[in-house]
Structure formats: structure tokens, C-alpha cells
Amino acid sequence: MDRFHALNVFVKVAELKGFAAAARHLNMSPPTVTRMVSMLEDSLGIRLFVRTTRSVMLTDSGQRFFEDARRILADLEEAERAAFGSYAEPTGELSVTASVLFGRMFITPLLGEFLDLYPKLSARTLYV
């Protein structure tokens, strides 16, 4: 069982308070969502949800696990963004050619701010 995927499914069921709603949101079948949560419960050795025909509620253990799982997933997402961000910073030279009026009215005021955001970038302008 893919624990990361199972955590995502569990968190979505808990947030949406239902297996069917989570299945729709995750574009999965309801039986697959139910099976994944059951497998997660089996691997942990605890019940995460109290299921009735009309509602799904977290157990006390499920509530603690939900809070931890949500934090873990948020931390993982932040780590992925940070890793991606280190490769996504623009570098090199930006060359802009525009008419004199447009360049002075729109390009010049924004270019300084843009270069402040990306210090590894330089700019060359040509207003014709």
C-alpha cells in the first residue's frame, strides 16, 4: 500500500466527512476509497472512523492521526515547493524591445521591481 496516497485519501475523507464525497473529489471510486482507508486502519491497528449509514466521524485516535497526517502532508508539499523553487529562479539576460512611449510608460516602471525579485537576471532594453 502506498502510504502517501493512503494518507491523502484518509485526510480527504476526514475533511469532506464522507467516503463518496472524497471519492468524487479524488476522482476515484467509492469502494477504492473505502478499501484504502480500511487498509490504512489495518496497518495502524486502530479504527480511524466511526461509520454509520448516514455519517462518518473520526474516532479520538482518528482525530489525532488526522491532525498529524494533515501536518505531514503540508510539510511535504512545502518541501516540494522549496525544492522546485530552487530550480525555478530565472537567470540570464532579459531582452525587451518596445516603442519609446510604451517602454517608458509601462516597461521601465515594472522592470526595476521585476529585477529586484530575480537578482540573477539582468535586462537590456531597446526603445525604438
Tab-separated table of C-alpha atoms in Angstrom:
chain	number	residue	atom	x	y	z
A	1	MET	CA	0.000	0.000	0.000
A	2	ASP	CA	1.295	3.459	-0.891
A	3	ARG	CA	1.198	5.213	2.490
A	4	PHE	CA	1.414	8.686	0.978
A	5	HIS	CA	-1.599	8.051	-1.239
A	6	ALA	CA	-3.468	6.416	1.641
A	7	LEU	CA	-2.785	9.460	3.843
A	8	ASN	CA	-4.130	11.751	1.133
A	9	VAL	CA	-7.277	9.660	0.839
A	10	PHE	CA	-7.750	9.499	4.616
A	11	VAL	CA	-7.322	13.272	5.011
A	12	LYS	CA	-9.790	13.971	2.209
A	13	VAL	CA	-12.403	11.623	3.740
A	14	ALA	CA	-11.955	13.349	7.100
A	15	GLU	CA	-12.140	16.848	5.598
A	16	LEU	CA	-15.215	16.126	3.488
A	17	LYS	CA	-16.794	13.893	6.153
A	18	GLY	CA	-17.681	11.183	3.690
A	19	PHE	CA	-16.258	8.429	1.532
A	20	ALA	CA	-18.405	9.256	-1.504
A	21	ALA	CA	-17.536	12.970	-1.374
A	22	ALA	CA	-13.838	12.157	-1.055
A	23	ALA	CA	-14.084	9.690	-3.933
A	24	ARG	CA	-15.666	12.334	-6.175
A	25	HIS	CA	-13.049	14.907	-5.187
A	26	LEU	CA	-10.169	12.471	-5.762
A	27	ASN	CA	-11.700	11.081	-8.968
A	28	MET	CA	-11.736	7.571	-7.502
A	29	SER	CA	-14.466	5.007	-6.992
A	30	PRO	CA	-16.085	4.931	-3.522
A	31	PRO	CA	-15.146	1.255	-2.977
A	32	THR	CA	-11.493	2.076	-3.699
A	33	VAL	CA	-11.531	4.911	-1.162
A	34	THR	CA	-13.199	2.672	1.427
A	35	ARG	CA	-10.691	-0.120	0.765
A	36	MET	CA	-7.708	2.242	1.095
A	37	VAL	CA	-8.935	3.619	4.423
A	38	SER	CA	-9.619	0.076	5.675
A	39	MET	CA	-6.110	-0.995	4.676
A	40	LEU	CA	-4.670	2.032	6.466
A	41	GLU	CA	-6.685	1.178	9.581
A	42	ASP	CA	-5.457	-2.427	9.397
A	43	SER	CA	-1.828	-1.371	9.031
A	44	LEU	CA	-2.133	1.008	12.000
A	45	GLY	CA	-4.152	-1.417	14.083
A	46	ILE	CA	-6.751	1.224	15.010
A	47	ARG	CA	-10.114	2.407	13.786
A	48	LEU	CA	-9.932	5.901	12.333
A	49	PHE	CA	-13.636	6.407	11.614
A	50	VAL	CA	-16.956	5.542	13.171
A	51	ARG	CA	-19.123	4.680	10.186
A	52	THR	CA	-22.899	4.698	10.139
A	53	THR	CA	-25.247	4.599	7.184
A	54	ARG	CA	-25.693	8.361	7.410
A	55	SER	CA	-22.406	9.740	8.696
A	56	VAL	CA	-18.676	9.289	9.040
A	57	MET	CA	-16.988	10.628	12.170
A	58	LEU	CA	-13.385	10.455	13.306
A	59	THR	CA	-12.573	8.440	16.410
A	60	ASP	CA	-10.355	10.083	19.039
A	61	SER	CA	-7.356	8.242	17.597
A	62	GLY	CA	-8.530	9.174	14.122
A	63	GLN	CA	-8.705	12.853	15.071
A	64	ARG	CA	-5.116	12.823	16.372
A	65	PHE	CA	-3.955	10.914	13.308
A	66	PHE	CA	-5.839	13.340	11.036
A	67	GLU	CA	-4.097	16.360	12.572
A	68	ASP	CA	-0.692	14.704	12.256
A	69	ALA	CA	-1.376	13.456	8.722
A	70	ARG	CA	-2.542	16.873	7.565
A	71	ARG	CA	0.590	18.483	9.040
A	72	ILE	CA	2.838	15.856	7.432
A	73	LEU	CA	1.219	16.337	4.024
A	74	ALA	CA	1.501	20.126	4.337
A	75	ASP	CA	5.190	19.814	5.295
A	76	LEU	CA	5.816	17.502	2.357
A	77	GLU	CA	4.078	19.898	-0.018
A	78	GLU	CA	6.169	22.781	1.348
A	79	ALA	CA	9.366	20.749	0.905
A	80	GLU	CA	8.404	20.002	-2.701
A	81	ARG	CA	7.713	23.683	-3.354
A	82	ALA	CA	11.042	24.667	-1.801
A	83	ALA	CA	12.911	22.089	-3.863
A	84	PHE	CA	11.156	23.177	-7.038
A	85	GLY	CA	11.733	26.835	-6.218
A	86	SER	CA	15.477	26.364	-6.030
A	87	TYR	CA	15.472	25.292	-9.680
A	88	ALA	CA	12.817	27.699	-10.896
A	89	GLU	CA	14.611	31.008	-10.328
A	90	PRO	CA	15.211	32.746	-13.659
A	91	THR	CA	18.793	33.525	-14.595
A	92	GLY	CA	20.386	35.150	-17.600
A	93	GLU	CA	19.537	38.235	-19.610
A	94	LEU	CA	16.066	39.519	-20.442
A	95	SER	CA	15.909	41.477	-23.684
A	96	VAL	CA	12.936	43.809	-24.180
A	97	THR	CA	12.193	45.784	-27.331
A	98	ALA	CA	9.264	48.203	-27.344
A	99	SER	CA	8.170	51.557	-28.683
A	100	VAL	CA	9.568	54.552	-26.794
A	101	LEU	CA	6.212	55.632	-25.359
A	102	PHE	CA	5.143	52.131	-24.290
A	103	GLY	CA	8.581	51.338	-22.898
A	104	ARG	CA	8.779	54.460	-20.775
A	105	MET	CA	5.185	54.244	-19.542
A	106	PHE	CA	4.929	50.517	-18.804
A	107	ILE	CA	8.192	48.601	-19.128
A	108	THR	CA	10.598	50.873	-17.247
A	109	PRO	CA	8.455	51.227	-14.087
A	110	LEU	CA	7.950	47.463	-13.816
A	111	LEU	CA	11.396	46.326	-14.856
A	112	GLY	CA	13.134	47.524	-11.684
A	113	GLU	CA	10.676	45.652	-9.457
A	114	PHE	CA	10.998	42.555	-11.627
A	115	LEU	CA	14.789	42.599	-11.406
A	116	ASP	CA	14.593	43.046	-7.625
A	117	LEU	CA	12.536	39.837	-7.450
A	118	TYR	CA	15.070	37.914	-9.541
A	119	PRO	CA	18.594	39.153	-8.738
A	120	LYS	CA	20.249	36.556	-11.005
A	121	LEU	CA	18.550	38.160	-14.000
A	122	SER	CA	19.816	41.163	-15.960
A	123	ALA	CA	17.903	43.211	-18.506
A	124	ARG	CA	18.618	45.012	-21.749
A	125	THR	CA	16.001	47.359	-23.179
A	126	LEU	CA	15.701	48.855	-26.625
A	127	TYR	CA	13.064	51.527	-27.118
A	128	VAL	CA	12.515	52.351	-30.796
